[in-house]
Coordinates of N, CA, C and O in Angstrom, one line a residue:
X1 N 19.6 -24.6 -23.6 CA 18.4 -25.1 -23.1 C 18.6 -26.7 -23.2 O 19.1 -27.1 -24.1
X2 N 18.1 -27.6 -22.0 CA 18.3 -28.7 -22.0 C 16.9 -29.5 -22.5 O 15.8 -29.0 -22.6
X3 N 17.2 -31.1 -22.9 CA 16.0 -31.2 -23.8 C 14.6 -31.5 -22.5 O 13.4 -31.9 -22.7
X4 N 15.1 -31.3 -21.5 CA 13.6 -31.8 -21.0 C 13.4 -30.1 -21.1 O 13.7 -30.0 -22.3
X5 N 13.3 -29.0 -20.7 CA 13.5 -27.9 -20.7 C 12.4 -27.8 -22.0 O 11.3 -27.2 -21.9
X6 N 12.7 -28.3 -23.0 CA 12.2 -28.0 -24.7 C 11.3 -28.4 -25.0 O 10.6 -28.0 -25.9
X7 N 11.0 -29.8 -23.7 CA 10.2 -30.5 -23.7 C 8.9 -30.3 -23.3 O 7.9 -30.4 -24.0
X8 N 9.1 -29.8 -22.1 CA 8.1 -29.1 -21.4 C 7.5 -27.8 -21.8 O 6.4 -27.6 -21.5
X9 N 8.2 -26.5 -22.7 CA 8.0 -25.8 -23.6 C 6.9 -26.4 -24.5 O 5.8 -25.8 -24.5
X10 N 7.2 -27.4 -25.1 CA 6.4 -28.1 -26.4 C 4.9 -28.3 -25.7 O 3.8 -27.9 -26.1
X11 N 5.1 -29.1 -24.4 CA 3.9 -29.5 -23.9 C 2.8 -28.8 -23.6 O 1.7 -29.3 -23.7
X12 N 3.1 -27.4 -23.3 CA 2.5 -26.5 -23.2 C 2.2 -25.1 -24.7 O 1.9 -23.9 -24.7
X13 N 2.5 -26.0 -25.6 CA 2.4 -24.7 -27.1 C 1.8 -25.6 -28.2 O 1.9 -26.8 -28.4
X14 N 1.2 -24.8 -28.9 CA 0.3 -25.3 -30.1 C 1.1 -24.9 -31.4 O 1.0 -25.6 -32.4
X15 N 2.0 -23.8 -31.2 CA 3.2 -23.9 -32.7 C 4.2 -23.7 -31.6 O 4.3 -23.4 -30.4
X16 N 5.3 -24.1 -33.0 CA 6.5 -24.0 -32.8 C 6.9 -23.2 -33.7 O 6.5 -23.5 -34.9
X17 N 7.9 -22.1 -33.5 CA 8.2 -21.3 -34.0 C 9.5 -21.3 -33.5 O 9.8 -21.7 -32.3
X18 N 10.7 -20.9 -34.5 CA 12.2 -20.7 -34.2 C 12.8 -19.4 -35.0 O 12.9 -19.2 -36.2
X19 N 13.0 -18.5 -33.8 CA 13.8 -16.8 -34.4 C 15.4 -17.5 -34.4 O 16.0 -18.4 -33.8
X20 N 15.7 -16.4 -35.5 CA 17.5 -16.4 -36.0 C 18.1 -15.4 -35.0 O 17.5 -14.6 -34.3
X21 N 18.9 -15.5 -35.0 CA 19.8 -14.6 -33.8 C 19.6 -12.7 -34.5 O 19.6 -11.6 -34.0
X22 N 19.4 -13.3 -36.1 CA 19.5 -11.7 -36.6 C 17.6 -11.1 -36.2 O 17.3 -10.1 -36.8
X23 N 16.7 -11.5 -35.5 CA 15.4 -11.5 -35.9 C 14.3 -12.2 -36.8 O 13.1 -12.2 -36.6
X24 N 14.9 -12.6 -37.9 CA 14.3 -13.2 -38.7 C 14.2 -14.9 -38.5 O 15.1 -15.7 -38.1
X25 N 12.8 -15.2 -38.9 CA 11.9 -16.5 -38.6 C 12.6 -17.6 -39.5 O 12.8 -17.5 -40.7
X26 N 13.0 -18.6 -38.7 CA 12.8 -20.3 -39.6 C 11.5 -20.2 -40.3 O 10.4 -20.1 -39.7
X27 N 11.6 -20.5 -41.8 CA 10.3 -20.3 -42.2 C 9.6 -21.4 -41.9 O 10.0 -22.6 -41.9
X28 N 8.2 -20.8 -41.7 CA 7.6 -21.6 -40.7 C 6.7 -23.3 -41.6 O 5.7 -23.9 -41.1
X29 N 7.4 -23.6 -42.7 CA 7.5 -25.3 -43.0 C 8.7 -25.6 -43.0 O 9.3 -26.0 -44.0
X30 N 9.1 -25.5 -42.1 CA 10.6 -26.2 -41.7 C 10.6 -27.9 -41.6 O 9.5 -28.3 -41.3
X31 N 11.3 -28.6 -41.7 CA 11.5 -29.7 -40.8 C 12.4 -30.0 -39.7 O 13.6 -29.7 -39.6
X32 N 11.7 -30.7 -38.7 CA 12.9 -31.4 -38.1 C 13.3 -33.0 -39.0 O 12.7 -34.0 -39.3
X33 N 14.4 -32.6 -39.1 CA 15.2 -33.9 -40.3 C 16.0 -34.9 -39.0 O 16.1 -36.1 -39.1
X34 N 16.4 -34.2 -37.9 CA 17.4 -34.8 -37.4 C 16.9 -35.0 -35.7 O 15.8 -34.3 -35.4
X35 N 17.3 -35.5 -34.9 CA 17.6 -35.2 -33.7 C 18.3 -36.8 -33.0 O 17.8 -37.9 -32.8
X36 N 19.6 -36.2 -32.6 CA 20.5 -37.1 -32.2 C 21.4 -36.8 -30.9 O 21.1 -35.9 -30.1
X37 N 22.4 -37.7 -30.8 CA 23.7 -37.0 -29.7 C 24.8 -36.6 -30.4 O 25.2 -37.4 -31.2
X38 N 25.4 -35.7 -30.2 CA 27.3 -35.5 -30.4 C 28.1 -35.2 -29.4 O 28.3 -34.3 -28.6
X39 N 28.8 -36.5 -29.8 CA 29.8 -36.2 -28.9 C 31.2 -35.9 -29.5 O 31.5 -36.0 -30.7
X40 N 31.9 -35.5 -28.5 CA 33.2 -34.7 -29.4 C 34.1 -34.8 -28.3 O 33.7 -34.4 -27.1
X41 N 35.0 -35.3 -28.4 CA 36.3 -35.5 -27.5 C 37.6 -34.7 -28.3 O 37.8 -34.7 -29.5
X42 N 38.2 -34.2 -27.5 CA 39.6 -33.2 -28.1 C 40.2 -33.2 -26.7 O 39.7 -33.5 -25.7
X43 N 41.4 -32.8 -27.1 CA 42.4 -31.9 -26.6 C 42.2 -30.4 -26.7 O 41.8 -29.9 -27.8
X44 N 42.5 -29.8 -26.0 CA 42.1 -27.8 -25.8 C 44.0 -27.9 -26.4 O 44.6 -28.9 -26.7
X45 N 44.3 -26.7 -26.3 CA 45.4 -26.0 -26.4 C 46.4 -26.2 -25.6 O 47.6 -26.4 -26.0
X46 N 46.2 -26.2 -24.1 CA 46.5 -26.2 -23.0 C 46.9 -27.6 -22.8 O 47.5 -27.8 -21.7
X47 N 46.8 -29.0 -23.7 CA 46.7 -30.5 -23.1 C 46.0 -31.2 -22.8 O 46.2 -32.4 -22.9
X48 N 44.5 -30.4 -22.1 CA 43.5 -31.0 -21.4 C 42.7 -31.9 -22.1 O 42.0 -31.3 -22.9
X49 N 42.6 -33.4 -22.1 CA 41.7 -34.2 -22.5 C 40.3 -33.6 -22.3 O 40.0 -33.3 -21.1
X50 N 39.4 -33.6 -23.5 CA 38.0 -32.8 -22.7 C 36.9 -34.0 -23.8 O 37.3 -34.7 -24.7
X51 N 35.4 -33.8 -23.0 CA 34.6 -34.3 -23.6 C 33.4 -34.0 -23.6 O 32.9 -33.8 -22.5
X52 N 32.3 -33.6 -25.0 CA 31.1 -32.9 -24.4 C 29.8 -33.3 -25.6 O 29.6 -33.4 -26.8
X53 N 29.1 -33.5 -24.6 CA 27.5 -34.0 -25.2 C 26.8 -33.0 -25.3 O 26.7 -32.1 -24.4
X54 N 26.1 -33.1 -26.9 CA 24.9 -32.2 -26.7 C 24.3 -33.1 -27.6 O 24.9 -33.7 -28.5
X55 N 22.4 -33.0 -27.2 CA 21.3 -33.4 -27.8 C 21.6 -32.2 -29.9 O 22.0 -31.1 -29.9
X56 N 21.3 -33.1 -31.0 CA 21.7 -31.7 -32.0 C 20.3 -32.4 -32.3 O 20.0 -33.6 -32.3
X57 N 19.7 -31.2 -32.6 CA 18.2 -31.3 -33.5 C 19.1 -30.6 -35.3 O 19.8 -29.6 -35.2
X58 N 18.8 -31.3 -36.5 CA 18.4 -30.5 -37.3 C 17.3 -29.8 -38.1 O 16.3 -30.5 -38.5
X59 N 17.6 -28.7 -38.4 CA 16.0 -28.1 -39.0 C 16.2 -28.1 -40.5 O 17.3 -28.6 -40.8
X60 N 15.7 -27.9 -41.2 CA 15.6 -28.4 -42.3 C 14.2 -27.6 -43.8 O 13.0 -27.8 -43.7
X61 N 14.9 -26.7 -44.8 CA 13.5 -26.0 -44.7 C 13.9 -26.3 -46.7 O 14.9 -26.0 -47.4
X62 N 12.1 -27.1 -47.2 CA 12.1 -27.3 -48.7 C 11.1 -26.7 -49.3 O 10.7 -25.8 -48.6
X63 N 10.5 -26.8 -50.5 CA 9.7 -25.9 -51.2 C 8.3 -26.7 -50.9 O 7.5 -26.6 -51.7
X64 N 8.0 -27.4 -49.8 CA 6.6 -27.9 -49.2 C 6.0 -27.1 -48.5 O 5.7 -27.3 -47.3
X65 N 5.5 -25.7 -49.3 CA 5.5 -24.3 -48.7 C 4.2 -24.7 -47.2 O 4.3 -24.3 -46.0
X66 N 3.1 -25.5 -47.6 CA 2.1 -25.8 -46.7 C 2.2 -26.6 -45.4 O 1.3 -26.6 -44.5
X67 N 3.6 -27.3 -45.4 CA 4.3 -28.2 -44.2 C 4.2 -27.3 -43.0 O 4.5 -26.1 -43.1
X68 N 3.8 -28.1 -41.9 CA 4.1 -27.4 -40.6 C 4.2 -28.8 -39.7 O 3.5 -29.8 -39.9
X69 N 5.2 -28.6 -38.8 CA 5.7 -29.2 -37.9 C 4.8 -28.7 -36.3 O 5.3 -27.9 -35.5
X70 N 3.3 -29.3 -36.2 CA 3.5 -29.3 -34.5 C 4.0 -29.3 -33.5 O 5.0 -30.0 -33.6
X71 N 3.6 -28.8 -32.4 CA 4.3 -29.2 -31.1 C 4.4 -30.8 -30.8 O 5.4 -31.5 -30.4
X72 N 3.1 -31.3 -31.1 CA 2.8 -32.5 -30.7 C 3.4 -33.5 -31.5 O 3.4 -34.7 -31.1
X73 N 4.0 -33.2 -32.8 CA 4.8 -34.5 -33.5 C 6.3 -33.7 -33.2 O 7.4 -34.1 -33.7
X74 N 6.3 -33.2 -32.9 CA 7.9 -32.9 -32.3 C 8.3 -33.5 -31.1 O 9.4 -34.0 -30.9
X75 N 7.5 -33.4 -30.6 CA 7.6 -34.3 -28.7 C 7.4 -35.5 -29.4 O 7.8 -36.3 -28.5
X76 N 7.1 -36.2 -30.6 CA 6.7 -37.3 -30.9 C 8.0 -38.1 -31.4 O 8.4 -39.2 -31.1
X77 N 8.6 -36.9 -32.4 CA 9.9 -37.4 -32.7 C 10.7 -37.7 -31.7 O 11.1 -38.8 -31.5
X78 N 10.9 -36.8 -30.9 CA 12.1 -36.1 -29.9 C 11.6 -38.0 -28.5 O 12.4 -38.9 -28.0
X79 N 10.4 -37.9 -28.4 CA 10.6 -39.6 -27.7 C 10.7 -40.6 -28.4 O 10.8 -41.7 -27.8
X80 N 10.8 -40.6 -29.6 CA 11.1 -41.5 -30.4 C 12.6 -41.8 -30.3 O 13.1 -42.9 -30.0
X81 N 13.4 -40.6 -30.8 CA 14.9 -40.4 -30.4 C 15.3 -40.9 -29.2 O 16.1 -41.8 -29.1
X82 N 14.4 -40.0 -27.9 CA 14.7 -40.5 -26.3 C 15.1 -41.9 -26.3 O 16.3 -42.2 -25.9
X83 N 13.7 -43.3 -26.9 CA 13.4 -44.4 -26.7 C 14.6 -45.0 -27.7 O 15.4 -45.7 -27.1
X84 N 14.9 -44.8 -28.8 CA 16.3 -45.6 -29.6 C 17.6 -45.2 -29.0 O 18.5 -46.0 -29.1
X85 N 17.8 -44.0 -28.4 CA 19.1 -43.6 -28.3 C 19.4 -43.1 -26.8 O 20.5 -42.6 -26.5
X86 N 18.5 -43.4 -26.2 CA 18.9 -43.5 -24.6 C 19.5 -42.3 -24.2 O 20.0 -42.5 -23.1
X87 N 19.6 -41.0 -24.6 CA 20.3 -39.9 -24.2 C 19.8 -39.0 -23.0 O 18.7 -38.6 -22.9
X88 N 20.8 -38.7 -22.1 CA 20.5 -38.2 -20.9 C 19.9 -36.6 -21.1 O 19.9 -36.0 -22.2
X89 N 19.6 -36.2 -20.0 CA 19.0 -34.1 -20.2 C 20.1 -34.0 -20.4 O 21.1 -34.3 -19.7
X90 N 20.1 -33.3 -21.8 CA 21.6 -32.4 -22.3 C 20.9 -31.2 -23.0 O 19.7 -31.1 -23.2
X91 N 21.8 -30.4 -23.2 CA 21.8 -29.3 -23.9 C 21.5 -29.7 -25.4 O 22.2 -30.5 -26.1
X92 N 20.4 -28.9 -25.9 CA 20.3 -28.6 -27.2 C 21.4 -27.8 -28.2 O 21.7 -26.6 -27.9
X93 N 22.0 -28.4 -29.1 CA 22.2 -27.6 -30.0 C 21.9 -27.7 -32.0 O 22.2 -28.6 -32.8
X94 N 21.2 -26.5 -32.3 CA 20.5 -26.3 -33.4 C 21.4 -26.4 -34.7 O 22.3 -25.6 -34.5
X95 N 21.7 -27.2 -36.0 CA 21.8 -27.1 -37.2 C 20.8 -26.7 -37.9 O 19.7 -27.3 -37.7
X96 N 21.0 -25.6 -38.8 CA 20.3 -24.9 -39.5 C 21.0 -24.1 -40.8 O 21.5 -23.0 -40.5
X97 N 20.9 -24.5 -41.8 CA 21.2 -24.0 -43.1 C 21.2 -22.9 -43.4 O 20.1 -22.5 -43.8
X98 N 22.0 -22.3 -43.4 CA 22.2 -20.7 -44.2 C 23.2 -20.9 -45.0 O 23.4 -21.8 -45.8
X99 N 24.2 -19.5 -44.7 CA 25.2 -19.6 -46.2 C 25.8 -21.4 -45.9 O 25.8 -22.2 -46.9
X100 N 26.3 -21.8 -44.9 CA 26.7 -23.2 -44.9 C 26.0 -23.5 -43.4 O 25.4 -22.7 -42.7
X101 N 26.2 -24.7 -43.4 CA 25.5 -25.0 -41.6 C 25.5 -24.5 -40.6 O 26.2 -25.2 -39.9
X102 N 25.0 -23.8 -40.1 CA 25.5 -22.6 -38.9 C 24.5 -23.8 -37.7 O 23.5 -24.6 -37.8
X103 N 25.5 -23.4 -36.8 CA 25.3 -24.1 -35.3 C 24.6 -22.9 -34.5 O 24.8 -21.7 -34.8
X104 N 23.9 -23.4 -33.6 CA 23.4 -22.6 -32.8 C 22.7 -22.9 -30.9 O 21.8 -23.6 -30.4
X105 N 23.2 -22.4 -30.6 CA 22.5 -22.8 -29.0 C 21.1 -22.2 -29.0 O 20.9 -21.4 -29.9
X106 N 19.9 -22.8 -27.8 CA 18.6 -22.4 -28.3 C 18.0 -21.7 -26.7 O 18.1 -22.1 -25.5
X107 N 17.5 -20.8 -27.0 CA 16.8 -20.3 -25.5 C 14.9 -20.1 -25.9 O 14.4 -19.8 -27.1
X108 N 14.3 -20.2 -25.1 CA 13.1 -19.5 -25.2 C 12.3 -18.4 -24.7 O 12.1 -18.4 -23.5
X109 N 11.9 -17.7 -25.2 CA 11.6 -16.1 -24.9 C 9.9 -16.3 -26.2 O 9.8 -16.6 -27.3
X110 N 8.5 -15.5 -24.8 CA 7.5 -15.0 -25.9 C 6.6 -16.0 -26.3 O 5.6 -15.9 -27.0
X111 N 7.3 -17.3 -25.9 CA 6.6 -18.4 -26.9 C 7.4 -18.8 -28.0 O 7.1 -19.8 -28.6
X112 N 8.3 -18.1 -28.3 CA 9.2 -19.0 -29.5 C 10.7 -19.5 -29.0 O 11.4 -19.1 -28.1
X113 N 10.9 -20.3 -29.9 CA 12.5 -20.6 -29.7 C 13.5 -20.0 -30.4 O 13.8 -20.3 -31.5
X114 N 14.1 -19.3 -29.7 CA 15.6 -18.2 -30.7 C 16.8 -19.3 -30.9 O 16.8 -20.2 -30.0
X115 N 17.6 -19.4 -31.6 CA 18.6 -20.0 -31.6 C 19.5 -18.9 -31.4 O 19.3 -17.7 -31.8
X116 N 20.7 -19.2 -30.7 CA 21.4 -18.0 -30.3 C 22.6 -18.3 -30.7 O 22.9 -19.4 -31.1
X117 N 23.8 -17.3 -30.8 CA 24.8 -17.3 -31.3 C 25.4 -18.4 -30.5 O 25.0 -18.7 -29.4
X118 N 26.5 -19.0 -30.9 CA 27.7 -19.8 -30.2 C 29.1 -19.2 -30.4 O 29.2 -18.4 -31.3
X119 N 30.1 -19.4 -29.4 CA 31.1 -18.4 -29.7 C 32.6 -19.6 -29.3 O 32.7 -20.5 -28.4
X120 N 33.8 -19.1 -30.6 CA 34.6 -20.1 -29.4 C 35.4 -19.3 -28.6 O 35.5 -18.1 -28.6
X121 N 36.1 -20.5 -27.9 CA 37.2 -19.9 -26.6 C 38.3 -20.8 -26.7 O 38.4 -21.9 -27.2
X122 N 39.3 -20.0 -25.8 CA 40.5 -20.7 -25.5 C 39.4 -21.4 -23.8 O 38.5 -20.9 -23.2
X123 N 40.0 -22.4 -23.6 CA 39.7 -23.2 -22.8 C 40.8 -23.3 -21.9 O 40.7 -23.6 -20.7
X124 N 41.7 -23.0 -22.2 CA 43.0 -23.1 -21.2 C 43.7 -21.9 -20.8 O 44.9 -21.9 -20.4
X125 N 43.0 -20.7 -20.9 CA 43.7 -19.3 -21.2 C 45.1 -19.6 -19.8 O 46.2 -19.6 -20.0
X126 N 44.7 -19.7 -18.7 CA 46.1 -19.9 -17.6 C 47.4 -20.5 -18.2 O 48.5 -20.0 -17.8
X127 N 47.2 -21.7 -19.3 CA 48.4 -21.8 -19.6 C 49.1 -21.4 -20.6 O 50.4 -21.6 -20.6
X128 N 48.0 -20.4 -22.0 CA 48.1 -19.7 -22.3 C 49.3 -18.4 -21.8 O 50.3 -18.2 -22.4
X129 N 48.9 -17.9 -20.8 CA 49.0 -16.8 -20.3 C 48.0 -15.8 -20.7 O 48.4 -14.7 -21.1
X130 N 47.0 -16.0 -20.6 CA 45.9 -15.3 -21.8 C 44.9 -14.5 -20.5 O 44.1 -15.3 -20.1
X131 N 44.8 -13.5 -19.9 CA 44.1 -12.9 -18.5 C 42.3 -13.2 -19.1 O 42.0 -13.1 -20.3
X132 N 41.6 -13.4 -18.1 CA 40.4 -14.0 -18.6 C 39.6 -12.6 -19.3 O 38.7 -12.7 -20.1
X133 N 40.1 -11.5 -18.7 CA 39.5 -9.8 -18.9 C 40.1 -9.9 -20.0 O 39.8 -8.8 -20.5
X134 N 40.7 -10.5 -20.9 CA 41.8 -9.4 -22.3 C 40.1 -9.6 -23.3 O 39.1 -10.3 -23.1
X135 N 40.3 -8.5 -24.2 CA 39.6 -9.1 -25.5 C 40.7 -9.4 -26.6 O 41.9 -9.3 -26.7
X136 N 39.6 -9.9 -27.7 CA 39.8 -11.1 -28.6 C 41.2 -10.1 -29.1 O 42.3 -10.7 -29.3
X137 N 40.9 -8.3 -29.5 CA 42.2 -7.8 -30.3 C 43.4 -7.9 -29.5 O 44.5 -7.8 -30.1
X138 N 43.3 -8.0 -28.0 CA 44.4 -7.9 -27.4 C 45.2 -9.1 -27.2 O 46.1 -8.9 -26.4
X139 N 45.0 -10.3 -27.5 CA 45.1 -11.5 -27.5 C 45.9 -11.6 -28.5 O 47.1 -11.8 -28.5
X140 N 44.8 -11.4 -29.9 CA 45.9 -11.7 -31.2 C 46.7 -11.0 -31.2 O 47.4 -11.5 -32.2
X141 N 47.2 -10.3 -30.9 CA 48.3 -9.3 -31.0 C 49.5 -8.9 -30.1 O 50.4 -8.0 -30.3
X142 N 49.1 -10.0 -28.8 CA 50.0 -10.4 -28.2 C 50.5 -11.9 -28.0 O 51.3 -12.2 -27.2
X143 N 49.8 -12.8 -28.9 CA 50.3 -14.4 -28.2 C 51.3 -14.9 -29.2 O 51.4 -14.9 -30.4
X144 N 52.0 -15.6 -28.2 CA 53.5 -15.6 -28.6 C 53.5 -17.1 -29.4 O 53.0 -18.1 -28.9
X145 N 54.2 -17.0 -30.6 CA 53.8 -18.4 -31.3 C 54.3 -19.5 -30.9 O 53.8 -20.5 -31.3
X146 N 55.8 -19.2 -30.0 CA 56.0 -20.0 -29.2 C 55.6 -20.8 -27.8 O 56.0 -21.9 -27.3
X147 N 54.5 -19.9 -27.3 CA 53.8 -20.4 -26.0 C 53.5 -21.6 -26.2 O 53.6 -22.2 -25.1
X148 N 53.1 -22.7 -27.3 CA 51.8 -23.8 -27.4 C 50.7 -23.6 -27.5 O 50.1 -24.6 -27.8
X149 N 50.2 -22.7 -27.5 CA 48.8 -22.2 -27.8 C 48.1 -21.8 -28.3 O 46.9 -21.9 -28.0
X150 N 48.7 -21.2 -29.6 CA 48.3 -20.6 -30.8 C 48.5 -21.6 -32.1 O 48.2 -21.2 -33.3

């Protein structure tokens, strides 16, 4: 989801609510602690210089059991962020504390915001040799440690 996308969500909702990918609720005095840009430049496997932005909110949850975060001081932060850090409509992605920081992409469904799984990939599978159809077991169990790629 991109942040005008979240934005416009917010404009229209009186809570904000965020489901875990397993069903279970950000409890609902969470904070937003964070919201920034990352950017991340690499090399893939394959050579390819790559580069990619995403808006990261973090959520943030303490023993201030009566805290609640509005829609309306969220849009408050989130232009505050806009106005210091100049960042273009990008994609959201979610930090949120569990066993260690788990990342998450965010969609909305119902009125709430789910954070959804993230997954990685080979980015270069062609030079790989890697067919875009294989799954993940038939992969490990055939890539050759010599290709570059592994």
């Amino acid at each position: 989801m991109k942040i005008s996308e979240f934005k416009s969500y917010l404009s229209q909702s009186n809570e904000l609510l965020f489901v875990m990918p397993n069903g279970t609720y950000v409890p609902p005095h969470f904070h937003l602690t964070e919201v920034g840009t990352m950017v991340k430049k690499y090399i893939d496997c394959g050579g390819t210089l790559r580069e990619e932005a995403k808006i990261s909110f973090q959520l943030w949850t303490a023993n201030d059991f009566e805290h609640r975060l509005s829609a309306e001081k969220a849009l408050k932060i989130i232009s505050s962020a806009e106005h210091e850090l100049r960042f273009p409509d990008l994609e959201i992605e979610v930090e949120y504390q569990s066993e260690t920081i788990g990342r998450y992409g965010l969609s909305q469904q119902d009125n709430r915001f789910h954070l959804t799984s993230l997954e990685t990939d080979c980015l270069a599978k062609e030079k790989c040799g890697i067919p875009e159809t294989e799954t993940i077991e038939a992969v490990s169990s055939g890539c050759d440690p010599e290709s570059g790629c592994c």
